[in-house]
Tab-separated table of N, CA and C in Angstrom:
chain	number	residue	atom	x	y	z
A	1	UNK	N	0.855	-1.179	0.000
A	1	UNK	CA	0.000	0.000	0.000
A	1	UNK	C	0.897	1.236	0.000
A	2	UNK	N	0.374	2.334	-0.892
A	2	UNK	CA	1.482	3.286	-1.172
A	2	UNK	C	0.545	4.733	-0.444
A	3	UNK	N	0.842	5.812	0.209
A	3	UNK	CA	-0.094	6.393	0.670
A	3	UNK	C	1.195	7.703	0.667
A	4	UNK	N	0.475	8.604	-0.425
A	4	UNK	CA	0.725	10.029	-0.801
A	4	UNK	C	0.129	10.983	-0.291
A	5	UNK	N	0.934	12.039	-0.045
A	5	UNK	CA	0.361	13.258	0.160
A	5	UNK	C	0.682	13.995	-1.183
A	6	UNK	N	-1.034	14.393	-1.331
A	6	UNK	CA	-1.375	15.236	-2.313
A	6	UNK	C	-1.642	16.741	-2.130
A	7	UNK	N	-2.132	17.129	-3.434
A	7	UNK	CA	-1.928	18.663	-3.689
A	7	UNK	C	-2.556	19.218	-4.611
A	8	UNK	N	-4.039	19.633	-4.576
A	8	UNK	CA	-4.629	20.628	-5.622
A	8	UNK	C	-3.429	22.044	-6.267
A	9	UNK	N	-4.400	22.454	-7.259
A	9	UNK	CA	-3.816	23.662	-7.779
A	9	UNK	C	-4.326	25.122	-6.756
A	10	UNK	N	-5.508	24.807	-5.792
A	10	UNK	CA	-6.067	25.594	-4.993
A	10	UNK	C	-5.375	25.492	-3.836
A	11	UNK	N	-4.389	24.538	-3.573
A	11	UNK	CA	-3.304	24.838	-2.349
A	11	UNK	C	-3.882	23.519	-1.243
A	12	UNK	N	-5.144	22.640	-1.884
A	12	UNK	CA	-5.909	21.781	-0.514
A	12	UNK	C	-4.833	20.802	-0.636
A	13	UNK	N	-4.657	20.348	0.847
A	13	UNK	CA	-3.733	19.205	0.764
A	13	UNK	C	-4.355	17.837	1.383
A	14	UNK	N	-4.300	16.670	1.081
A	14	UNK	CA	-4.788	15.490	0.965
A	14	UNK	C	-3.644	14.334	1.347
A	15	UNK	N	-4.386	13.325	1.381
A	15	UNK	CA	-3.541	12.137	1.180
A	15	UNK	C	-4.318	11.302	0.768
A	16	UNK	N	-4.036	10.287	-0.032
A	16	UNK	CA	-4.188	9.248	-1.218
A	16	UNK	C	-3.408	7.826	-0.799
A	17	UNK	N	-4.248	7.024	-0.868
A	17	UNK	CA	-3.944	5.092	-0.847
A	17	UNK	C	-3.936	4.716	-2.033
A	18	UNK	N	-2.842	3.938	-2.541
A	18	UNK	CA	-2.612	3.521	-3.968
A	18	UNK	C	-2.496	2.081	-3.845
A	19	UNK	N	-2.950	1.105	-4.549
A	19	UNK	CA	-2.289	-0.208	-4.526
A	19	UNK	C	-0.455	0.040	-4.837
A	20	UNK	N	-0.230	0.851	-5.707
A	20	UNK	CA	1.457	0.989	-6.029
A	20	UNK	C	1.867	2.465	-6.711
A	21	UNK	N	2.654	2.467	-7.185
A	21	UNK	CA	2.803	4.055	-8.081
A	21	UNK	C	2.421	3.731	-9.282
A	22	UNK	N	2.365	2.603	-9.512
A	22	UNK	CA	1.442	2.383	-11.425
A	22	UNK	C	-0.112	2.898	-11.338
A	23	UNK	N	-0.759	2.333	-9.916
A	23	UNK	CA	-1.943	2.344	-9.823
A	23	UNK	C	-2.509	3.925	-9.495
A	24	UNK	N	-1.651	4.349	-8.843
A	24	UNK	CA	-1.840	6.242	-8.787
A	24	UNK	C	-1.413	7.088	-10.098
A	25	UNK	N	-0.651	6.552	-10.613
A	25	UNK	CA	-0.624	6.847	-12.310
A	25	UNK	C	-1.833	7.072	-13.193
A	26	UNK	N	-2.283	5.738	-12.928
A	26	UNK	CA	-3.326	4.492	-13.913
A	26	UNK	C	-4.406	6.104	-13.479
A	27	UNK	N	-4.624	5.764	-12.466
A	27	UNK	CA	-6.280	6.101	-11.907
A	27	UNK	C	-5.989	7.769	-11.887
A	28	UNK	N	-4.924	8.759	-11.827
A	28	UNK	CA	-4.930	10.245	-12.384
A	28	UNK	C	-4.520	10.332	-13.624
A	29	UNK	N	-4.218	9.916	-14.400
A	29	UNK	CA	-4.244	9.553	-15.711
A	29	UNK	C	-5.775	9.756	-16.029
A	30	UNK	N	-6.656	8.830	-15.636
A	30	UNK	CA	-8.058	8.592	-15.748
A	30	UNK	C	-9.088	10.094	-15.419
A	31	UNK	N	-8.665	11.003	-14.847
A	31	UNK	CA	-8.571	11.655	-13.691
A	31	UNK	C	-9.975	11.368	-12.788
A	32	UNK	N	-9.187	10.328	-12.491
A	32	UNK	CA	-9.994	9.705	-11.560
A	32	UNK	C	-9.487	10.097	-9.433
A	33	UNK	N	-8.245	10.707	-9.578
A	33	UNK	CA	-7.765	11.224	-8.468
A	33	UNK	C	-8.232	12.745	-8.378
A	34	UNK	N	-9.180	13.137	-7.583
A	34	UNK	CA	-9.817	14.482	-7.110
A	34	UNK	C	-9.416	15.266	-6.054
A	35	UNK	N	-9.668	16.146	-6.063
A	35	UNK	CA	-9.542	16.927	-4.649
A	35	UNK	C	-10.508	16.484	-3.785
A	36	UNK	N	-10.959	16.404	-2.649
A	36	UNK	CA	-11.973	16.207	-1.679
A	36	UNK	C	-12.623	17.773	-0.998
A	37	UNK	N	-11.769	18.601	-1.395
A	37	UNK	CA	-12.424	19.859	-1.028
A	37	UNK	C	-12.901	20.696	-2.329
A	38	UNK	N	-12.452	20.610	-3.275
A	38	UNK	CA	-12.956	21.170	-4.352
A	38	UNK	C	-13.303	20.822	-6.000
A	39	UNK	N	-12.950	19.511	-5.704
A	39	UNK	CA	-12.924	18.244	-7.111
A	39	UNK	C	-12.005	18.928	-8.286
A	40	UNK	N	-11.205	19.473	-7.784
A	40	UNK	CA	-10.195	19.667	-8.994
A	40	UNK	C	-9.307	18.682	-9.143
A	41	UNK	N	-9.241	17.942	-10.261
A	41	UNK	CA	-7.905	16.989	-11.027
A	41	UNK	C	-6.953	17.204	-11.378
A	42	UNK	N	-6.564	18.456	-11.353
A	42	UNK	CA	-4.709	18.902	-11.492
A	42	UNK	C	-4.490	18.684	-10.113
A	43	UNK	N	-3.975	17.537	-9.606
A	43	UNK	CA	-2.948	17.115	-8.710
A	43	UNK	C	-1.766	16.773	-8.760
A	44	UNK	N	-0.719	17.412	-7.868
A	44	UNK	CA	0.286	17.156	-7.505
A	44	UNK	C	1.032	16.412	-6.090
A	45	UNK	N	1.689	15.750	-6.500
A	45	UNK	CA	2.127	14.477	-5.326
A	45	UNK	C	3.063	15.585	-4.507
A	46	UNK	N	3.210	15.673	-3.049
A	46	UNK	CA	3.809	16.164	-2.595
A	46	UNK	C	5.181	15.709	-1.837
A	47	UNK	N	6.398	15.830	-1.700
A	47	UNK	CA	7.207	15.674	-1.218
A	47	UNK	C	6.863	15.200	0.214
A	48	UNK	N	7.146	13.999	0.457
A	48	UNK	CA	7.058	13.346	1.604
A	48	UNK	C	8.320	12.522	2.378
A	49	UNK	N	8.290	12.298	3.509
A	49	UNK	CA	9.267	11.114	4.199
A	49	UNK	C	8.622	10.106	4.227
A	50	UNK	N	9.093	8.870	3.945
A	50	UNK	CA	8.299	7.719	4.849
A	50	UNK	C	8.874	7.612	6.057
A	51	UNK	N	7.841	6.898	6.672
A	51	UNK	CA	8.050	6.733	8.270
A	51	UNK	C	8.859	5.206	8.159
A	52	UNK	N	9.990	5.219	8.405
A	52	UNK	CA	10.966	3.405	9.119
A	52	UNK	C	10.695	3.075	10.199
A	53	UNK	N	9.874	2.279	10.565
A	53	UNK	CA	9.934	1.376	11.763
A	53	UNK	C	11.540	0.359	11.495
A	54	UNK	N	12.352	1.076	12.317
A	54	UNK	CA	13.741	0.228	12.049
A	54	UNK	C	13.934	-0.739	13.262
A	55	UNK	N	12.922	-0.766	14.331
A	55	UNK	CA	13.102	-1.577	15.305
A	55	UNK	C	12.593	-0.709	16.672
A	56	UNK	N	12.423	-1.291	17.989
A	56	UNK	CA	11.677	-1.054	19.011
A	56	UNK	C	13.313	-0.873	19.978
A	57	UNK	N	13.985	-1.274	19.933
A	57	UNK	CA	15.210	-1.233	21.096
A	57	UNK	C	15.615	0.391	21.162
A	58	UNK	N	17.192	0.666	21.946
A	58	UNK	CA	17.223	2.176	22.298
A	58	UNK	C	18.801	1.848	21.187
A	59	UNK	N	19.446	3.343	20.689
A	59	UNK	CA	20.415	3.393	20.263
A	59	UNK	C	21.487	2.267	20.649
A	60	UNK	N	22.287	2.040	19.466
A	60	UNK	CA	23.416	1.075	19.990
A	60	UNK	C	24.356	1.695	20.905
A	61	UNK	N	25.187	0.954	21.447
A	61	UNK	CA	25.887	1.652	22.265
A	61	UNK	C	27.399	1.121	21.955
A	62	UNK	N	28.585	2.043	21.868
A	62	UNK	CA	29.632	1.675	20.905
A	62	UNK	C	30.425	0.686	21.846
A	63	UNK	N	31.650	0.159	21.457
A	63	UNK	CA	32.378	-0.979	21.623
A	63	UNK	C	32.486	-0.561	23.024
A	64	UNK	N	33.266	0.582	23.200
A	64	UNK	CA	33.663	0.955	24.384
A	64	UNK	C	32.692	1.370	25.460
A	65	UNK	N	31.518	0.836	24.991
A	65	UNK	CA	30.649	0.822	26.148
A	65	UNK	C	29.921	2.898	26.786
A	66	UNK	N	30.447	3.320	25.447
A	66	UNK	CA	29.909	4.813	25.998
A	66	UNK	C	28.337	4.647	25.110
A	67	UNK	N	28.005	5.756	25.761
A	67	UNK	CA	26.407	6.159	25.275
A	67	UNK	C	26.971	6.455	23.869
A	68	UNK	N	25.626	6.226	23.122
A	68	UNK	CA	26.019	7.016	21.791
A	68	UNK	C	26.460	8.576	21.281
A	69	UNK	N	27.078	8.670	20.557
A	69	UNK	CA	27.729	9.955	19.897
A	69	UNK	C	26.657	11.050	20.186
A	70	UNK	N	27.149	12.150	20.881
A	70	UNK	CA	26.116	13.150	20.786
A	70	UNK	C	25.745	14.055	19.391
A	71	UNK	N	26.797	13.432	18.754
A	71	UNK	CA	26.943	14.426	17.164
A	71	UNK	C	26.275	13.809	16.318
A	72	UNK	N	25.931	12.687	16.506
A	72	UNK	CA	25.266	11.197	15.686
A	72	UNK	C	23.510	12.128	16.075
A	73	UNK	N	22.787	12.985	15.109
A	73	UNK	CA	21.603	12.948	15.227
A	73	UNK	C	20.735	12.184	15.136
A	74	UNK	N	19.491	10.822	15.807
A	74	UNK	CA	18.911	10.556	15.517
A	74	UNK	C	18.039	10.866	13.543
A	75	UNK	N	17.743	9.650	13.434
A	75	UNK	CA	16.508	9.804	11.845
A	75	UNK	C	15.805	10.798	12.359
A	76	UNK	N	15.044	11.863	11.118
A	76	UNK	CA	14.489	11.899	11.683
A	76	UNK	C	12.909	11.650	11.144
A	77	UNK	N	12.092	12.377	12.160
A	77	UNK	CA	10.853	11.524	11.951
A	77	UNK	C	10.100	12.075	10.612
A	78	UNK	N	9.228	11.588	10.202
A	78	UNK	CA	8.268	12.135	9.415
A	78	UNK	C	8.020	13.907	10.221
A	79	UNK	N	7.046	13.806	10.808
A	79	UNK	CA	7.154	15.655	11.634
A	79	UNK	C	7.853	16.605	11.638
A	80	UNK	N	9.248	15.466	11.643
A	80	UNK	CA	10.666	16.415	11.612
A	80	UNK	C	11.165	17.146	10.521
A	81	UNK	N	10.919	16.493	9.202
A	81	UNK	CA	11.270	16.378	7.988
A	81	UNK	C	10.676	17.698	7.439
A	82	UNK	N	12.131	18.380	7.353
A	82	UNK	CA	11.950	19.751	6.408
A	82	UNK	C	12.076	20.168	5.334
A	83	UNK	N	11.671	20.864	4.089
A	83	UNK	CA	12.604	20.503	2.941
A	83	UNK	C	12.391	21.902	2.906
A	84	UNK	N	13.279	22.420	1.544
A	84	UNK	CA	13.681	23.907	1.754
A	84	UNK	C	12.950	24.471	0.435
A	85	UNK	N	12.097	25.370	0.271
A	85	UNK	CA	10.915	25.587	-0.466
A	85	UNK	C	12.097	26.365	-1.648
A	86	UNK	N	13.251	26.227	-1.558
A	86	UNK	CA	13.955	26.815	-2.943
A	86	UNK	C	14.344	25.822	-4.056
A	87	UNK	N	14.475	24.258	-3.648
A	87	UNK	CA	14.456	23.452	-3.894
A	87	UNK	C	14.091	23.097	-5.558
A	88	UNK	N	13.063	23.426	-5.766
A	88	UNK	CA	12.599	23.418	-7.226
A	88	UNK	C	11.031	24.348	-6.990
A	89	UNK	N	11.314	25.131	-8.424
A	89	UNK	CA	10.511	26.285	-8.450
A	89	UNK	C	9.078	25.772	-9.241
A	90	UNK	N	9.056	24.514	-9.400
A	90	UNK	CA	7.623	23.769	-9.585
A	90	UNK	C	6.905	23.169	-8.575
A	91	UNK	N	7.700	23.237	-6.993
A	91	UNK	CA	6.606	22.265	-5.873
A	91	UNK	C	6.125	23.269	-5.223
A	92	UNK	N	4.320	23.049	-5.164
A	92	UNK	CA	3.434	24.088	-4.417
A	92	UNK	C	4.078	23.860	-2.994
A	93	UNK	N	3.694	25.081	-2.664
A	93	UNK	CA	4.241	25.158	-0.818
A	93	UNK	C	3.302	23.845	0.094
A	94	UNK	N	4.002	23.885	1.142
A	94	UNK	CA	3.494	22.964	2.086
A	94	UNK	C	2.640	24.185	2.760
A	95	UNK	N	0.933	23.603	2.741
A	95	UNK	CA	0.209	24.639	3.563
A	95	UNK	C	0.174	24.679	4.793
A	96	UNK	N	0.332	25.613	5.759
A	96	UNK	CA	0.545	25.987	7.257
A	96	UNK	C	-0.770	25.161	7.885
A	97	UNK	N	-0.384	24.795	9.457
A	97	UNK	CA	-1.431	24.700	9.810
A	97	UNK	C	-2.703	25.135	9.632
A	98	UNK	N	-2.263	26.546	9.961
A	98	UNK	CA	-4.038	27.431	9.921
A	98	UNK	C	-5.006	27.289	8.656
A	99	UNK	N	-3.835	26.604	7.656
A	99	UNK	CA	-4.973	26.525	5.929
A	99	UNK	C	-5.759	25.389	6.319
A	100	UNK	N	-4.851	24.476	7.279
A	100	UNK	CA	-5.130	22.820	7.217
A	100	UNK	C	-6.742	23.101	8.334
A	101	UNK	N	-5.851	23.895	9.067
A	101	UNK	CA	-7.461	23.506	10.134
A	101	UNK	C	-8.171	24.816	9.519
A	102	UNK	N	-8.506	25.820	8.852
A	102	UNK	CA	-9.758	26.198	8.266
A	102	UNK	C	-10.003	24.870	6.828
A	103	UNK	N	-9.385	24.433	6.173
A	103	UNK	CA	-9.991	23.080	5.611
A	103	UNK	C	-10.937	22.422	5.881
A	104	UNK	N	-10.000	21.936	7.324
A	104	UNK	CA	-11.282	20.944	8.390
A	104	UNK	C	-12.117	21.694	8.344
A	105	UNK	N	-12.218	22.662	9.019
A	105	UNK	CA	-13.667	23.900	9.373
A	105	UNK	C	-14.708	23.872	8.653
A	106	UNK	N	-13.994	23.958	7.069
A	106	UNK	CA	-15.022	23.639	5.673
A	106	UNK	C	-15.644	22.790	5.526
A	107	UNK	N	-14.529	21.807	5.841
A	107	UNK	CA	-15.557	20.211	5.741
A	107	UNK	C	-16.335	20.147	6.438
A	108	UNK	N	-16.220	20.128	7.395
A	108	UNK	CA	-16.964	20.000	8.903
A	108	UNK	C	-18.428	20.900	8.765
A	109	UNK	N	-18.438	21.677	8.590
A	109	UNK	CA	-19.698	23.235	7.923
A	109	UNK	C	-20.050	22.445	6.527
A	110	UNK	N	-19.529	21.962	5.848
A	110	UNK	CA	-20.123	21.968	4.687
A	110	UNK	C	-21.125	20.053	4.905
A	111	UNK	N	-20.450	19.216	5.516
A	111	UNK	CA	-21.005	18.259	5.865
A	111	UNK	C	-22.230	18.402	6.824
A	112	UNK	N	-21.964	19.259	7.542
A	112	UNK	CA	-23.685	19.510	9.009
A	112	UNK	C	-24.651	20.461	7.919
A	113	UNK	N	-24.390	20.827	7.257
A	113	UNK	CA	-25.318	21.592	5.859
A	113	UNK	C	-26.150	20.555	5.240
A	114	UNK	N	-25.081	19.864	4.648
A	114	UNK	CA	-25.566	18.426	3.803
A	114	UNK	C	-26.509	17.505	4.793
A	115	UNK	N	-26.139	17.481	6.272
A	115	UNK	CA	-26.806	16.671	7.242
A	115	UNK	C	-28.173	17.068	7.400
A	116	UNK	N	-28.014	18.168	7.428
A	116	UNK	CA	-29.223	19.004	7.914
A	116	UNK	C	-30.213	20.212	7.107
A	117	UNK	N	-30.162	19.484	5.827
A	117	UNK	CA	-30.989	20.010	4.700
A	117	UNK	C	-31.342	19.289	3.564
A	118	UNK	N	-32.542	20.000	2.902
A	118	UNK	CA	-33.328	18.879	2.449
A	118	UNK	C	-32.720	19.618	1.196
A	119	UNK	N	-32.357	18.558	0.410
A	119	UNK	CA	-31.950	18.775	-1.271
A	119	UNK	C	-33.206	19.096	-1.805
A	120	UNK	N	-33.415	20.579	-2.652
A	120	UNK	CA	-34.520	20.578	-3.607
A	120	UNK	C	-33.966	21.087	-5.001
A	121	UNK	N	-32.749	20.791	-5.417
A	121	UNK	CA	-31.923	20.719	-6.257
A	121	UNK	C	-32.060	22.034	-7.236
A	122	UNK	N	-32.472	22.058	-8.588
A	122	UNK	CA	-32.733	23.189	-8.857
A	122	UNK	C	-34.067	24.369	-9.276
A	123	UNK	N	-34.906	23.531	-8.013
A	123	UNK	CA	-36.311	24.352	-7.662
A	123	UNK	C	-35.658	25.115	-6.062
A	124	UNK	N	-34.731	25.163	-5.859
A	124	UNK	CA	-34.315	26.392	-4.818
A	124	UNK	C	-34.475	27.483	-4.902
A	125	UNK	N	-34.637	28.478	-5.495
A	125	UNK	CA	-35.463	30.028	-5.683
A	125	UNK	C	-36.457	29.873	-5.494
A	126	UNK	N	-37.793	29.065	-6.183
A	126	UNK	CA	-38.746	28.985	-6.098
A	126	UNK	C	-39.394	28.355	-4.766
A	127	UNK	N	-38.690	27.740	-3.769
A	127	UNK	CA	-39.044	26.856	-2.444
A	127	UNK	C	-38.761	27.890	-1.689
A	128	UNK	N	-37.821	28.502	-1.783
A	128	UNK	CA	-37.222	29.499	-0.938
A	128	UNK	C	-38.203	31.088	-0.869
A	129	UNK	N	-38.577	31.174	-1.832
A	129	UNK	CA	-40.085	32.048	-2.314
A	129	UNK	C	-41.046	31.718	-1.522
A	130	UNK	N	-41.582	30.626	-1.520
A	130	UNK	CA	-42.594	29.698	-0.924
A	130	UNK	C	-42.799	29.842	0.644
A	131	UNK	N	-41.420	29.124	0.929
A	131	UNK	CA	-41.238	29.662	2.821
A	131	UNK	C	-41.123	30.632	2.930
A	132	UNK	N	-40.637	31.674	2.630
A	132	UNK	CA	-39.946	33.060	2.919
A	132	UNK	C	-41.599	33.678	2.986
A	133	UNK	N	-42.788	33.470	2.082
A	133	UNK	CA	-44.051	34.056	1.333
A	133	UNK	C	-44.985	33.224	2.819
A	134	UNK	N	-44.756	32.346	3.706
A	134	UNK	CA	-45.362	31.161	4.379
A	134	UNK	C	-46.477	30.631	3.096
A	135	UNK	N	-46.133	30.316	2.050
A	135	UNK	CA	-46.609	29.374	1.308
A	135	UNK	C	-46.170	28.005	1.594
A	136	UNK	N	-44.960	27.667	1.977
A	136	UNK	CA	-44.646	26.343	2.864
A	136	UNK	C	-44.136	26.277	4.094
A	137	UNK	N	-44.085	25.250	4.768
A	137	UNK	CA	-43.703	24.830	5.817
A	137	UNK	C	-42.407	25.528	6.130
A	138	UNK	N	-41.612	26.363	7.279
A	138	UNK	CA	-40.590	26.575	6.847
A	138	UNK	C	-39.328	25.342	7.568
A	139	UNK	N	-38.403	25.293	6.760
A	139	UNK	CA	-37.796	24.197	7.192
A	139	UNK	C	-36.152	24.756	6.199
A	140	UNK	N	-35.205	23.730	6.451
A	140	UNK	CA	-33.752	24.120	5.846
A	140	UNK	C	-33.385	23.175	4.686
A	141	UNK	N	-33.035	24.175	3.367
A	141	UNK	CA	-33.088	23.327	2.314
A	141	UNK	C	-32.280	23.890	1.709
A	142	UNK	N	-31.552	23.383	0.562
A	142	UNK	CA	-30.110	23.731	-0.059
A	142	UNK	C	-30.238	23.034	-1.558
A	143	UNK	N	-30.184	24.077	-2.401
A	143	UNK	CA	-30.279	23.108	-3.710
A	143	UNK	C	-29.181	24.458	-4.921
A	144	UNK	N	-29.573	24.129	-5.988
A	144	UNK	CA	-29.163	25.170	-7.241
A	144	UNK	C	-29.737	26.625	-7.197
A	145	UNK	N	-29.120	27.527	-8.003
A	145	UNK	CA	-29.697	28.772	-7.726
A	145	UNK	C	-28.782	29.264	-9.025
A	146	UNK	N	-28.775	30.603	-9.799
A	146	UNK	CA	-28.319	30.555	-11.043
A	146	UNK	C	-27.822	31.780	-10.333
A	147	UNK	N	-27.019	33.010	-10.637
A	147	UNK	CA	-26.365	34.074	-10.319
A	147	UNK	C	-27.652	35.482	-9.859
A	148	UNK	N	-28.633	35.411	-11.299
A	148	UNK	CA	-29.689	35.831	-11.599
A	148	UNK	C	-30.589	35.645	-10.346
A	149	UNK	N	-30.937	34.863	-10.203
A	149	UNK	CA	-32.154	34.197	-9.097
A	149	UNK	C	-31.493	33.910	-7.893
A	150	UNK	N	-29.776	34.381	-7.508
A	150	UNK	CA	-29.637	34.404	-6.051
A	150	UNK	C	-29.815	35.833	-5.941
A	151	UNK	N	-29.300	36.905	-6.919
A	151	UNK	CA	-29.796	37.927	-6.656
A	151	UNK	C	-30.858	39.075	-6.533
A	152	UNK	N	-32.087	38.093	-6.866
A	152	UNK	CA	-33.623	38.578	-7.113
A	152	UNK	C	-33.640	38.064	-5.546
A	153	UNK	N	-33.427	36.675	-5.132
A	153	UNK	CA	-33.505	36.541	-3.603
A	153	UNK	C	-33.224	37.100	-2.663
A	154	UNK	N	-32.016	37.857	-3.118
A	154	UNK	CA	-31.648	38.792	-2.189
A	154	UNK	C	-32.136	39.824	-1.847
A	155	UNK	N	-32.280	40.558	-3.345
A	155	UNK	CA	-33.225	42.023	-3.663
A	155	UNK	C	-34.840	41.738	-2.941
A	156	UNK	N	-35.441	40.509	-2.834
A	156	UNK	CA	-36.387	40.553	-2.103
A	156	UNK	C	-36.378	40.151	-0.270
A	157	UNK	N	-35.423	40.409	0.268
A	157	UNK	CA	-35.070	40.282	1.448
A	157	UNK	C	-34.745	39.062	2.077
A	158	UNK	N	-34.823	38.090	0.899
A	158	UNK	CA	-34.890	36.350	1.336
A	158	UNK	C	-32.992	36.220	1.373
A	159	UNK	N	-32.651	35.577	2.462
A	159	UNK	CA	-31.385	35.457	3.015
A	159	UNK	C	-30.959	33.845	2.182
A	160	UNK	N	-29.785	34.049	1.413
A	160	UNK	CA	-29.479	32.788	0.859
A	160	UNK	C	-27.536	33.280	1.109
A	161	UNK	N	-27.496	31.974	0.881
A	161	UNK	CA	-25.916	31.840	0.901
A	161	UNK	C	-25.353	30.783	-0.082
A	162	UNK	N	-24.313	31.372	-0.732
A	162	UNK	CA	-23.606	30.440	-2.095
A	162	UNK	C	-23.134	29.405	-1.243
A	163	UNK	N	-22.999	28.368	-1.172
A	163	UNK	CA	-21.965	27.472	-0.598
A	163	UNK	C	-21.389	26.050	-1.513
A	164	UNK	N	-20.006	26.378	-1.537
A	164	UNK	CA	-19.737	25.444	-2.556
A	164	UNK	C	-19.035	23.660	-2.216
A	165	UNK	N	-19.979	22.998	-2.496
A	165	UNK	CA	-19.895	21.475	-1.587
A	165	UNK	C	-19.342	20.596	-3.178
A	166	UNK	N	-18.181	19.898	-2.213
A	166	UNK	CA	-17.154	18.992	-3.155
A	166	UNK	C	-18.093	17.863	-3.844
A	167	UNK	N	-17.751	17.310	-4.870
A	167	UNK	CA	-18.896	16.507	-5.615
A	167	UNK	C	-18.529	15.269	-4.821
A	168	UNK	N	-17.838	14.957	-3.941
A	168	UNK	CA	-17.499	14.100	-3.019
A	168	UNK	C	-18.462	13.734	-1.854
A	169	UNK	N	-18.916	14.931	-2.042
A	169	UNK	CA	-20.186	14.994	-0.893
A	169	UNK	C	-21.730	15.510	-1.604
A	170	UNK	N	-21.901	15.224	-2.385
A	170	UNK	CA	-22.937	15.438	-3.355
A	170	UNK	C	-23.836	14.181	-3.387
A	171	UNK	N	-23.073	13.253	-2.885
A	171	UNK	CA	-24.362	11.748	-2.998
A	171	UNK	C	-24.620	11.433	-1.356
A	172	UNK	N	-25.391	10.310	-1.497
A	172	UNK	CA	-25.498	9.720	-0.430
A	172	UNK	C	-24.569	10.104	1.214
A	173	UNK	N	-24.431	10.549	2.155
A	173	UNK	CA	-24.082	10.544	3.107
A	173	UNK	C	-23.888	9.380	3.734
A	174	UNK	N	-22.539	8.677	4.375
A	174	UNK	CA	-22.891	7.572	4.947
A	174	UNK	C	-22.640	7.817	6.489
């Protein structure tokens, strides 16, 4: 099992399970490898360490019976592993925490949306008319809306919000 960290052209960063590097080829080739935050298919593999499990014991300890070399740095770990962003002027930056956890944030908001609204796909202006008018029940619903008809919604005081959900999360919820 081969497991990459990936890389939209929008800066989202990911990771990916491959049967091998033919099979992560095969299947973005296809472009069948997506973003999960924004379904874009220009991906890039990102510079990674693998992690060595080289064994469970403590450093060797030399002939003469001293502790090991203090100059001898330990591997180091995956976490540790820095690379120097001058390196080559084609690898997108490694995104900072704060991109990574507003990411999560997105997902997280954009999934309790999906949880907690009723798809009326692209009769959304017109439902939203309906409740807003108490012609229906009012309740929370999320569907299509054209540029035109979010801004007639607006102009009539009805509160809508664009929100843009990965086609990853467009089916079934499990």
């Amino acid at each position: 099992m081969k497991v990459l960290d990936l890389q939209c052209r929008q800066g989202h960063s990911f990771e990916g399970w491959f049967a091998s590097q033919d099979d992560y080829d095969a299947q973005r080739g296809r472009g069948l490898v997506t973003c999960p935050v924004c379904n874009d298919s220009e991906i890039t593999k990102m510079l990674s360490a693998p992690h060595l499990n080289l064994g469970h014991g403590t450093a060797p300890v030399s002939s003469q019976g001293d502790s090991p070399s203090s100059s001898a740095s330990p591997a180091p770990t995956r976490d540790e592993v820095s690379v120097d962003a001058t390196t080559s002027a084609h690898s997108p930056a490694v995104p900072s925490e704060a991109l990574q956890q507003m990411q999560a944030a997105m997902m997280k908001m954009v999934r309790h949306v999906m949880a907690n609204t009723e798809d009326v796909g692209g009769r959304f202006a017109e439902e939203a008319r309906k409740i807003h008018y108490g012609e229906r029940e009012e309740r929370n619903i999320r569907g299509q809306a054209t540029r035109e008809e979010t801004e007639a919604l607006l102009d009539e005081g009805i509160d809508v919000l664009p929100l843009p959900v990965p086609e990853s999360l467009k089916g079934p919820l499990q």
